[in-house]
């Protein structure tokens, strides 16, 4: 049934591939993603974009297509095949749009699958941290001259702390007592950190820190690496929109420096790794050093703290709301994710002076 449907949708896009089989890629929390295996390579990635979460899908598609084209134009030294390995390349449909809307109202988009590449859920060597820094730093660098007025805000207030606090507060009003009780310890942490967690937002609003094109979901699993650990391609550009550099720096650090996966339940395994912080920052600044301002630089350590916190807050809020946003595998999944992020935050806070140095 699903195979038949995927085959039909696959055929709505322009390509020379012949559908053979499919495989689900289950690591995302929002969209449904499948590899379409064809009789002859290349394979493709076909993705249903969650329109409950993303309200303006044509705008989202326009954002990510223009970012890909912008980057591709700068890489004139590469052949088409090489380009297709290091920048996402989206396929047009038979109707000349970059998405297909099916009869159930679902939106689909398709990319060329980048084979012979690997991803990491957790990092276990310094080189990967360094390469990840170079990759995401270069992404920001290459998109720094893209006119942000041409990008839509895919999810309004996505990393806006006041907005996330207000969602948390309304969740508290309606959550069942049982969930409130289980989350109590963490609810108290949220209150304690409120002021500090608004510093970056205030700097953004006062325009002391400028808006750039940012990716906004730079977890390490959104970076492809070659099999010998070299950074290859930034993927999952759904949330590309105007933002501050701290969102991308902080979100990458959140996952790279966590010694365990985002939903590891044994919290003894969750520590903040400062060696990877150093390595990531070195790679990141390699491409960013000419365009990063002193103020942006000064606040990178706080960015790490803020992005870990905002994810903790969002997981906790979703738990209080009864798991309506993120995909979950079991009833306490969101609470476990939140606990994990709070543990990471605590470990980072203990080492903040090392990082600042
Ligand atoms: C979601 O679906 P995925 O894995 O790309 C979320 C990110 C979170 C991430 C946590 C649109 O991303 O903000 O950082 O989960 N994306 C959206 O793993 O909410
Ligand atoms: Mg994403």
mmCIF file of C-alpha atoms and ligand atoms in Angstrom:
data_model
loop_
_atom_site.group_PDB
_atom_site.id
_atom_site.type_symbol
_atom_site.label_atom_id
_atom_site.label_comp_id
_atom_site.label_asym_id
_atom_site.label_seq_id
_atom_site.Cartn_x
_atom_site.Cartn_y
_atom_site.Cartn_z
ATOM 1 C CA UNK A 1 0.000 0.000 0.000
ATOM 2 C CA UNK A 2 2.670 2.494 1.109
ATOM 3 C CA UNK A 3 4.986 1.291 -1.676
ATOM 4 C CA UNK A 4 2.255 1.964 -4.225
ATOM 5 C CA UNK A 5 1.645 5.433 -2.857
ATOM 6 C CA UNK A 6 5.348 6.326 -2.723
ATOM 7 C CA UNK A 7 5.839 5.049 -6.244
ATOM 8 C CA UNK A 8 2.981 7.251 -7.466
ATOM 9 C CA UNK A 9 4.355 10.332 -5.719
ATOM 10 C CA UNK A 10 7.868 9.565 -6.935
ATOM 11 C CA UNK A 11 6.509 9.626 -10.466
ATOM 12 C CA UNK A 12 5.134 13.123 -10.036
ATOM 13 C CA UNK A 13 8.722 14.417 -10.065
ATOM 14 C CA UNK A 14 10.943 14.838 -13.121
ATOM 15 C CA UNK A 15 13.777 12.288 -13.244
ATOM 16 C CA UNK A 16 14.941 9.247 -15.147
ATOM 17 C CA UNK A 17 14.777 6.868 -12.169
ATOM 18 C CA UNK A 18 12.749 3.678 -12.078
ATOM 19 C CA UNK A 19 11.212 2.852 -8.694
ATOM 20 C CA UNK A 20 12.505 -0.359 -7.164
ATOM 21 C CA UNK A 21 11.945 -0.238 -3.387
ATOM 22 C CA UNK A 22 11.874 2.170 -0.456
ATOM 23 C CA UNK A 23 13.193 2.408 3.079
ATOM 24 C CA UNK A 24 12.029 4.698 5.863
ATOM 25 C CA UNK A 25 14.556 7.041 7.481
ATOM 26 C CA UNK A 26 13.151 7.354 10.972
ATOM 27 C CA UNK A 27 15.480 9.760 12.755
ATOM 28 C CA UNK A 28 13.460 13.006 12.340
ATOM 29 C CA UNK A 29 10.863 14.076 14.894
ATOM 30 C CA UNK A 30 8.513 15.900 12.518
ATOM 31 C CA UNK A 31 8.446 14.794 8.851
ATOM 32 C CA UNK A 32 8.178 11.357 7.205
ATOM 33 C CA UNK A 33 11.256 10.573 5.148
ATOM 34 C CA UNK A 34 11.946 7.720 2.727
ATOM 35 C CA UNK A 35 14.858 6.664 0.544
ATOM 36 C CA UNK A 36 13.585 5.683 -2.863
ATOM 37 C CA UNK A 37 15.808 3.013 -4.335
ATOM 38 C CA UNK A 38 15.810 2.997 -8.101
ATOM 39 C CA UNK A 39 17.005 0.363 -10.528
ATOM 40 C CA UNK A 40 19.971 2.586 -11.374
ATOM 41 C CA UNK A 41 21.566 5.196 -9.101
ATOM 42 C CA UNK A 42 21.086 7.927 -8.027
ATOM 43 C CA UNK A 43 18.597 7.063 -5.310
ATOM 44 C CA UNK A 44 16.276 9.769 -4.034
ATOM 45 C CA UNK A 45 14.973 11.069 -0.720
ATOM 46 C CA UNK A 46 11.232 11.583 -0.746
ATOM 47 C CA UNK A 47 9.797 13.491 2.165
ATOM 48 C CA UNK A 48 6.326 14.321 3.415
ATOM 49 C CA UNK A 49 6.513 17.679 5.107
ATOM 50 C CA UNK A 50 4.363 17.900 8.220
ATOM 51 C CA UNK A 51 1.841 20.629 7.430
ATOM 52 C CA UNK A 52 0.576 20.635 11.010
ATOM 53 C CA UNK A 53 3.969 22.025 12.020
ATOM 54 C CA UNK A 54 4.897 23.945 8.866
ATOM 55 C CA UNK A 55 1.993 26.175 7.877
ATOM 56 C CA UNK A 56 3.416 27.681 4.687
ATOM 57 C CA UNK A 57 4.947 24.842 2.736
ATOM 58 C CA UNK A 58 5.311 26.639 -0.612
ATOM 59 C CA UNK A 59 7.259 29.321 1.315
ATOM 60 C CA UNK A 60 9.378 26.711 3.070
ATOM 61 C CA UNK A 61 10.215 25.066 -0.251
ATOM 62 C CA UNK A 62 11.060 28.427 -1.817
ATOM 63 C CA UNK A 63 13.433 29.147 1.095
ATOM 64 C CA UNK A 64 15.342 25.927 0.832
ATOM 65 C CA UNK A 65 15.515 25.898 -2.942
ATOM 66 C CA UNK A 66 16.899 29.434 -2.994
ATOM 67 C CA UNK A 67 19.485 28.587 -0.341
ATOM 68 C CA UNK A 68 20.651 25.560 -2.329
ATOM 69 C CA UNK A 69 20.850 27.574 -5.553
ATOM 70 C CA UNK A 70 22.706 30.378 -3.819
ATOM 71 C CA UNK A 71 25.345 27.993 -2.504
ATOM 72 C CA UNK A 72 25.609 26.076 -5.778
ATOM 73 C CA UNK A 73 26.294 29.293 -7.702
ATOM 74 C CA UNK A 74 29.347 29.887 -5.546
ATOM 75 C CA UNK A 75 30.830 26.489 -6.206
ATOM 76 C CA UNK A 76 31.593 26.941 -9.873
ATOM 77 C CA UNK A 77 34.756 24.853 -9.556
ATOM 78 C CA UNK A 78 32.701 21.696 -8.919
ATOM 79 C CA UNK A 79 31.090 19.411 -11.476
ATOM 80 C CA UNK A 80 27.346 18.715 -11.369
ATOM 81 C CA UNK A 81 27.977 15.318 -9.747
ATOM 82 C CA UNK A 82 30.256 16.817 -7.119
ATOM 83 C CA UNK A 83 27.751 19.589 -6.422
ATOM 84 C CA UNK A 84 24.997 17.039 -5.903
ATOM 85 C CA UNK A 85 27.085 15.500 -3.127
ATOM 86 C CA UNK A 86 27.741 18.635 -1.132
ATOM 87 C CA UNK A 87 24.596 20.739 -1.629
ATOM 88 C CA UNK A 88 21.015 19.459 -1.443
ATOM 89 C CA UNK A 89 19.505 19.287 -4.880
ATOM 90 C CA UNK A 90 15.730 19.400 -5.131
ATOM 91 C CA UNK A 91 13.704 17.943 -7.966
ATOM 92 C CA UNK A 92 11.073 19.694 -9.939
ATOM 93 C CA UNK A 93 7.645 18.132 -10.436
ATOM 94 C CA UNK A 94 5.919 17.587 -13.763
ATOM 95 C CA UNK A 95 3.995 20.788 -12.947
ATOM 96 C CA UNK A 96 7.231 22.719 -12.456
ATOM 97 C CA UNK A 97 6.971 23.238 -8.736
ATOM 98 C CA UNK A 98 9.377 21.814 -6.203
ATOM 99 C CA UNK A 99 6.634 20.053 -4.248
ATOM 100 C CA UNK A 100 3.715 17.763 -4.921
ATOM 101 C CA UNK A 101 0.428 18.064 -3.044
ATOM 102 C CA UNK A 102 -1.338 14.691 -2.927
ATOM 103 C CA UNK A 103 -5.090 13.995 -2.820
ATOM 104 C CA UNK A 104 -5.028 13.815 0.984
ATOM 105 C CA UNK A 105 -3.580 17.315 1.170
ATOM 106 C CA UNK A 106 -0.059 16.136 2.075
ATOM 107 C CA UNK A 107 2.969 17.963 0.699
ATOM 108 C CA UNK A 108 5.959 16.073 -0.681
ATOM 109 C CA UNK A 109 9.386 17.145 -1.819
ATOM 110 C CA UNK A 110 12.252 15.172 -3.264
ATOM 111 C CA UNK A 111 16.033 15.397 -3.289
ATOM 112 C CA UNK A 112 18.896 13.434 -4.778
ATOM 113 C CA UNK A 113 20.131 10.931 -2.177
ATOM 114 C CA UNK A 114 23.775 11.393 -1.239
ATOM 115 C CA UNK A 115 25.227 7.919 -1.014
ATOM 116 C CA UNK A 116 28.510 6.793 0.561
ATOM 117 C CA UNK A 117 27.975 9.189 3.413
ATOM 118 C CA UNK A 118 27.473 8.758 7.146
ATOM 119 C CA UNK A 119 25.706 10.638 9.939
ATOM 120 C CA UNK A 120 26.245 10.776 13.680
ATOM 121 C CA UNK A 121 23.679 10.800 16.463
ATOM 122 C CA UNK A 122 26.501 11.271 18.954
ATOM 123 C CA UNK A 123 30.083 12.284 18.334
ATOM 124 C CA UNK A 124 32.940 10.161 19.548
ATOM 125 C CA UNK A 125 35.980 11.850 18.155
ATOM 126 C CA UNK A 126 37.382 15.339 17.972
ATOM 127 C CA UNK A 127 37.805 15.327 14.216
ATOM 128 C CA UNK A 128 34.065 14.962 13.671
ATOM 129 C CA UNK A 129 33.443 17.919 15.984
ATOM 130 C CA UNK A 130 35.994 20.014 14.068
ATOM 131 C CA UNK A 131 34.630 18.970 10.670
ATOM 132 C CA UNK A 132 31.066 19.659 11.828
ATOM 133 C CA UNK A 133 32.169 23.166 12.834
ATOM 134 C CA UNK A 134 33.716 23.770 9.429
ATOM 135 C CA UNK A 135 30.619 22.498 7.658
ATOM 136 C CA UNK A 136 28.063 24.576 9.560
ATOM 137 C CA UNK A 137 30.404 27.592 9.671
ATOM 138 C CA UNK A 138 30.793 27.409 5.919
ATOM 139 C CA UNK A 139 27.036 27.133 5.461
ATOM 140 C CA UNK A 140 26.594 30.416 7.355
ATOM 141 C CA UNK A 141 29.465 31.959 5.474
ATOM 142 C CA UNK A 142 28.163 30.984 2.034
ATOM 143 C CA UNK A 143 24.655 32.233 2.802
ATOM 144 C CA UNK A 144 25.790 35.438 4.514
ATOM 145 C CA UNK A 145 25.146 37.507 1.369
ATOM 146 C CA UNK A 146 21.713 36.023 0.668
ATOM 147 C CA UNK A 147 19.066 38.725 0.941
ATOM 148 C CA UNK A 148 17.127 37.691 4.048
ATOM 149 C CA UNK A 149 14.121 39.749 3.035
ATOM 150 C CA UNK A 150 13.526 37.056 0.393
ATOM 151 C CA UNK A 151 13.168 34.351 3.048
ATOM 152 C CA UNK A 152 9.920 33.700 4.854
ATOM 153 C CA UNK A 153 9.788 32.966 8.553
ATOM 154 C CA UNK A 154 8.958 29.270 8.206
ATOM 155 C CA UNK A 155 7.845 28.858 11.809
ATOM 156 C CA UNK A 156 7.260 32.260 13.368
ATOM 157 C CA UNK A 157 9.172 32.802 16.626
ATOM 158 C CA UNK A 158 10.828 29.399 16.290
ATOM 159 C CA UNK A 159 13.733 30.161 18.645
ATOM 160 C CA UNK A 160 12.037 33.053 20.416
ATOM 161 C CA UNK A 161 12.479 32.510 24.151
ATOM 162 C CA UNK A 162 9.494 34.586 25.302
ATOM 163 C CA UNK A 163 7.275 32.669 22.922
ATOM 164 C CA UNK A 164 8.557 29.314 24.189
ATOM 165 C CA UNK A 165 8.040 30.490 27.792
ATOM 166 C CA UNK A 166 4.484 31.493 27.014
ATOM 167 C CA UNK A 167 3.765 28.094 25.431
ATOM 168 C CA UNK A 168 5.215 26.477 28.545
ATOM 169 C CA UNK A 169 3.044 28.610 30.811
ATOM 170 C CA UNK A 170 -0.121 27.725 28.967
ATOM 171 C CA UNK A 171 0.818 24.028 29.030
ATOM 172 C CA UNK A 172 1.118 24.294 32.813
ATOM 173 C CA UNK A 173 -2.496 25.490 33.003
ATOM 174 C CA UNK A 174 -3.946 22.459 31.281
ATOM 175 C CA UNK A 175 -1.629 19.552 32.082
ATOM 176 C CA UNK A 176 -2.969 16.637 34.140
ATOM 177 C CA UNK A 177 -1.753 16.525 37.786
ATOM 178 C CA UNK A 178 0.145 13.310 37.148
ATOM 179 C CA UNK A 179 2.356 14.877 34.456
ATOM 180 C CA UNK A 180 2.783 18.028 36.520
ATOM 181 C CA UNK A 181 4.031 15.949 39.417
ATOM 182 C CA UNK A 182 6.501 13.974 37.313
ATOM 183 C CA UNK A 183 7.919 17.136 35.757
ATOM 184 C CA UNK A 184 8.020 19.227 38.944
ATOM 185 C CA UNK A 185 11.794 19.347 39.382
ATOM 186 C CA UNK A 186 12.303 20.571 35.834
ATOM 187 C CA UNK A 187 9.494 23.095 35.968
ATOM 188 C CA UNK A 188 11.390 24.766 38.809
ATOM 189 C CA UNK A 189 14.621 24.927 36.733
ATOM 190 C CA UNK A 190 12.755 26.744 33.972
ATOM 191 C CA UNK A 191 11.742 29.517 36.369
ATOM 192 C CA UNK A 192 15.266 29.875 37.812
ATOM 193 C CA UNK A 193 16.912 30.478 34.436
ATOM 194 C CA UNK A 194 14.387 32.852 32.922
ATOM 195 C CA UNK A 195 16.402 36.063 32.949
ATOM 196 C CA UNK A 196 19.673 34.636 31.638
ATOM 197 C CA UNK A 197 17.864 32.729 28.903
ATOM 198 C CA UNK A 198 16.479 35.973 27.480
ATOM 199 C CA UNK A 199 19.835 37.728 27.016
ATOM 200 C CA UNK A 200 20.336 36.647 23.392
ATOM 201 C CA UNK A 201 16.790 37.445 22.428
ATOM 202 C CA UNK A 202 17.174 40.938 23.900
ATOM 203 C CA UNK A 203 20.381 41.496 21.925
ATOM 204 C CA UNK A 204 18.600 40.357 18.775
ATOM 205 C CA UNK A 205 15.618 42.606 19.399
ATOM 206 C CA UNK A 206 17.807 45.616 20.117
ATOM 207 C CA UNK A 207 19.568 44.814 16.794
ATOM 208 C CA UNK A 208 22.956 44.711 18.446
ATOM 209 C CA UNK A 209 23.224 41.245 16.970
ATOM 210 C CA UNK A 210 22.216 41.139 13.341
ATOM 211 C CA UNK A 211 19.945 38.793 11.481
ATOM 212 C CA UNK A 212 21.498 36.443 8.965
ATOM 213 C CA UNK A 213 20.368 33.413 7.012
ATOM 214 C CA UNK A 214 20.496 30.611 9.553
ATOM 215 C CA UNK A 215 19.704 26.913 9.364
ATOM 216 C CA UNK A 216 18.010 26.672 12.764
ATOM 217 C CA UNK A 217 18.251 22.900 13.171
ATOM 218 C CA UNK A 218 21.983 22.235 13.218
ATOM 219 C CA UNK A 219 21.944 19.084 15.260
ATOM 220 C CA UNK A 220 24.862 16.914 14.246
ATOM 221 C CA UNK A 221 22.602 14.349 12.558
ATOM 222 C CA UNK A 222 21.793 17.087 10.051
ATOM 223 C CA UNK A 223 25.360 16.984 8.752
ATOM 224 C CA UNK A 224 26.534 14.347 6.290
ATOM 225 C CA UNK A 225 30.131 13.167 6.487
ATOM 226 C CA UNK A 226 32.281 11.141 4.126
ATOM 227 C CA UNK A 227 33.226 7.694 5.326
ATOM 228 C CA UNK A 228 36.555 9.081 6.506
ATOM 229 C CA UNK A 229 34.866 11.692 8.705
ATOM 230 C CA UNK A 230 35.152 14.784 6.508
ATOM 231 C CA UNK A 231 32.205 17.202 6.526
ATOM 232 C CA UNK A 232 30.238 16.777 3.306
ATOM 233 C CA UNK A 233 26.773 18.336 3.197
ATOM 234 C CA UNK A 234 24.327 20.210 5.434
ATOM 235 C CA UNK A 235 20.891 18.600 5.172
ATOM 236 C CA UNK A 236 17.352 19.218 6.454
ATOM 237 C CA UNK A 237 17.108 22.846 5.404
ATOM 238 C CA UNK A 238 13.349 23.054 6.167
ATOM 239 C CA UNK A 239 13.895 25.598 8.915
ATOM 240 C CA UNK A 240 16.213 27.924 6.999
ATOM 241 C CA UNK A 241 15.067 31.497 7.731
ATOM 242 C CA UNK A 242 16.420 34.721 9.221
ATOM 243 C CA UNK A 243 17.992 34.186 12.637
ATOM 244 C CA UNK A 244 21.110 34.895 14.660
ATOM 245 C CA UNK A 245 24.353 32.974 14.414
ATOM 246 C CA UNK A 246 23.889 31.788 17.999
ATOM 247 C CA UNK A 247 20.987 29.547 17.071
ATOM 248 C CA UNK A 248 23.130 27.497 14.724
ATOM 249 C CA UNK A 249 26.232 27.512 16.870
ATOM 250 C CA UNK A 250 24.325 26.585 20.015
ATOM 251 C CA UNK A 251 22.169 23.857 18.517
ATOM 252 C CA UNK A 252 25.184 22.133 16.981
ATOM 253 C CA UNK A 253 27.053 22.285 20.294
ATOM 254 C CA UNK A 254 23.978 20.873 22.050
ATOM 255 C CA UNK A 255 24.317 17.627 20.130
ATOM 256 C CA UNK A 256 28.059 17.474 19.419
ATOM 257 C CA UNK A 257 29.132 18.028 23.011
ATOM 258 C CA UNK A 258 26.553 15.687 24.517
ATOM 259 C CA UNK A 259 28.391 12.454 25.344
ATOM 260 C CA UNK A 260 25.092 10.589 24.877
ATOM 261 C CA UNK A 261 22.111 10.699 22.524
ATOM 262 C CA UNK A 262 19.394 13.331 22.995
ATOM 263 C CA UNK A 263 17.039 10.788 24.570
ATOM 264 C CA UNK A 264 19.512 8.697 26.576
ATOM 265 C CA UNK A 265 17.770 7.822 29.848
ATOM 266 C CA UNK A 266 20.854 6.922 31.852
ATOM 267 C CA UNK A 267 21.757 10.455 32.873
ATOM 268 C CA UNK A 268 25.169 9.395 34.163
ATOM 269 C CA UNK A 269 26.145 9.025 30.527
ATOM 270 C CA UNK A 270 25.119 12.600 29.716
ATOM 271 C CA UNK A 271 28.032 15.004 30.103
ATOM 272 C CA UNK A 272 29.157 18.147 28.297
ATOM 273 C CA UNK A 273 32.420 17.481 26.449
ATOM 274 C CA UNK A 274 34.584 20.631 26.423
ATOM 275 C CA UNK A 275 37.201 19.121 24.083
ATOM 276 C CA UNK A 276 34.572 18.813 21.370
ATOM 277 C CA UNK A 277 33.412 22.348 22.141
ATOM 278 C CA UNK A 278 36.909 23.613 21.398
ATOM 279 C CA UNK A 279 37.224 21.525 18.247
ATOM 280 C CA UNK A 280 33.806 22.570 16.926
ATOM 281 C CA UNK A 281 34.510 26.249 17.630
ATOM 282 C CA UNK A 282 37.860 26.059 15.850
ATOM 283 C CA UNK A 283 36.224 24.581 12.746
ATOM 284 C CA UNK A 284 33.318 27.025 12.911
ATOM 285 C CA UNK A 285 35.572 30.073 13.130
ATOM 286 C CA UNK A 286 37.754 28.901 10.273
ATOM 287 C CA UNK A 287 35.020 30.026 7.868
ATOM 288 C CA UNK A 288 33.364 32.621 10.059
ATOM 289 C CA UNK A 289 36.305 34.577 11.398
ATOM 290 C CA UNK A 290 36.161 37.264 8.738
ATOM 291 C CA UNK A 291 32.460 37.955 9.211
ATOM 292 C CA UNK A 292 31.757 37.296 12.886
ATOM 293 C CA UNK A 293 31.546 40.424 15.050
ATOM 294 C CA UNK A 294 33.166 40.717 18.471
ATOM 295 C CA UNK A 295 29.790 40.788 20.114
ATOM 296 C CA UNK A 296 28.638 37.664 18.300
ATOM 297 C CA UNK A 297 31.837 35.946 19.367
ATOM 298 C CA UNK A 298 31.470 37.001 22.968
ATOM 299 C CA UNK A 299 28.083 35.349 23.242
ATOM 300 C CA UNK A 300 28.901 31.954 21.693
ATOM 301 C CA UNK A 301 29.212 30.200 25.094
ATOM 302 C CA UNK A 302 25.847 31.615 26.149
ATOM 303 C CA UNK A 303 24.424 30.401 22.821
ATOM 304 C CA UNK A 304 25.302 26.837 23.786
ATOM 305 C CA UNK A 305 23.534 27.207 27.093
ATOM 306 C CA UNK A 306 20.522 28.932 25.579
ATOM 307 C CA UNK A 307 19.949 26.381 22.829
ATOM 308 C CA UNK A 308 20.246 23.433 25.206
ATOM 309 C CA UNK A 309 17.755 25.190 27.450
ATOM 310 C CA UNK A 310 15.256 26.015 24.705
ATOM 311 C CA UNK A 311 15.167 22.373 23.579
ATOM 312 C CA UNK A 312 14.709 21.240 27.195
ATOM 313 C CA UNK A 313 11.858 23.715 27.496
ATOM 314 C CA UNK A 314 10.206 22.587 24.244
ATOM 315 C CA UNK A 315 10.440 18.875 25.127
ATOM 316 C CA UNK A 316 9.069 19.596 28.590
ATOM 317 C CA UNK A 317 6.225 21.690 27.170
ATOM 318 C CA UNK A 318 5.302 18.934 24.745
ATOM 319 C CA UNK A 319 5.275 16.437 27.601
ATOM 320 C CA UNK A 320 2.955 18.712 29.590
ATOM 321 C CA UNK A 321 0.751 19.105 26.517
ATOM 322 C CA UNK A 322 0.372 15.322 26.172
ATOM 323 C CA UNK A 323 2.948 14.789 23.354
ATOM 324 C CA UNK A 324 1.237 16.611 20.528
ATOM 325 C CA UNK A 325 4.268 17.986 18.641
ATOM 326 C CA UNK A 326 7.272 15.642 18.539
ATOM 327 C CA UNK A 327 7.016 12.029 17.465
ATOM 328 C CA UNK A 328 7.435 9.850 20.564
ATOM 329 C CA UNK A 329 8.146 6.152 20.954
ATOM 330 C CA UNK A 330 6.787 5.690 24.507
ATOM 331 C CA UNK A 331 4.735 7.753 27.013
ATOM 332 C CA UNK A 332 7.632 9.405 28.891
ATOM 333 C CA UNK A 333 9.796 9.995 25.818
ATOM 334 C CA UNK A 334 9.489 13.780 25.843
ATOM 335 C CA UNK A 335 10.105 13.986 29.585
ATOM 336 C CA UNK A 336 13.207 11.818 29.162
ATOM 337 C CA UNK A 337 14.453 14.109 26.407
ATOM 338 C CA UNK A 338 13.885 17.119 28.659
ATOM 339 C CA UNK A 339 15.687 15.474 31.600
ATOM 340 C CA UNK A 340 18.589 14.659 29.312
ATOM 341 C CA UNK A 341 18.869 18.283 28.150
ATOM 342 C CA UNK A 342 18.644 19.618 31.716
ATOM 343 C CA UNK A 343 21.447 17.259 32.755
ATOM 344 C CA UNK A 344 23.538 18.489 29.816
ATOM 345 C CA UNK A 345 22.825 22.066 30.840
ATOM 346 C CA UNK A 346 23.958 21.371 34.381
ATOM 347 C CA UNK A 347 27.166 19.754 33.134
ATOM 348 C CA UNK A 348 27.826 22.706 30.811
ATOM 349 C CA UNK A 349 27.179 25.225 33.586
ATOM 350 C CA UNK A 350 29.805 23.561 35.750
ATOM 351 C CA UNK A 351 32.354 24.016 32.972
ATOM 352 C CA UNK A 352 31.294 27.391 31.633
ATOM 353 C CA UNK A 353 34.495 29.158 32.686
ATOM 354 C CA UNK A 354 36.609 26.631 30.739
ATOM 355 C CA UNK A 355 34.528 27.275 27.654
ATOM 356 C CA UNK A 356 34.646 31.037 28.045
ATOM 357 C CA UNK A 357 38.418 30.935 28.183
HETATM 358 C C1 LIG B 1 12.970 18.605 15.413
HETATM 359 O O1 LIG B 1 12.400 16.747 13.044
HETATM 360 P P1 LIG B 1 13.778 17.157 13.295
HETATM 361 O O2 LIG B 1 14.490 16.062 13.987
HETATM 362 O O3 LIG B 1 14.462 17.661 12.073
HETATM 363 C C2 LIG B 1 12.710 20.104 15.633
HETATM 364 C C3 LIG B 1 14.007 20.798 16.033
HETATM 365 C C4 LIG B 1 14.585 20.137 17.270
HETATM 366 C C5 LIG B 1 14.795 18.655 16.979
HETATM 367 C C6 LIG B 1 15.281 17.946 18.223
HETATM 368 C C7 LIG B 1 10.580 21.891 13.103
HETATM 369 O O4 LIG B 1 13.789 18.438 14.279
HETATM 370 O O5 LIG B 1 13.735 22.144 16.348
HETATM 371 O O6 LIG B 1 15.825 20.698 17.587
HETATM 372 O O7 LIG B 1 13.573 18.036 16.552
HETATM 373 N N1 LIG B 1 12.187 20.690 14.407
HETATM 374 C C8 LIG B 1 11.054 21.412 14.406
HETATM 375 O O8 LIG B 1 15.893 16.754 17.879
HETATM 376 O O9 LIG B 1 10.434 21.654 15.434
HETATM 377 MG MG1 LIG B 2 14.668 19.502 11.156
#
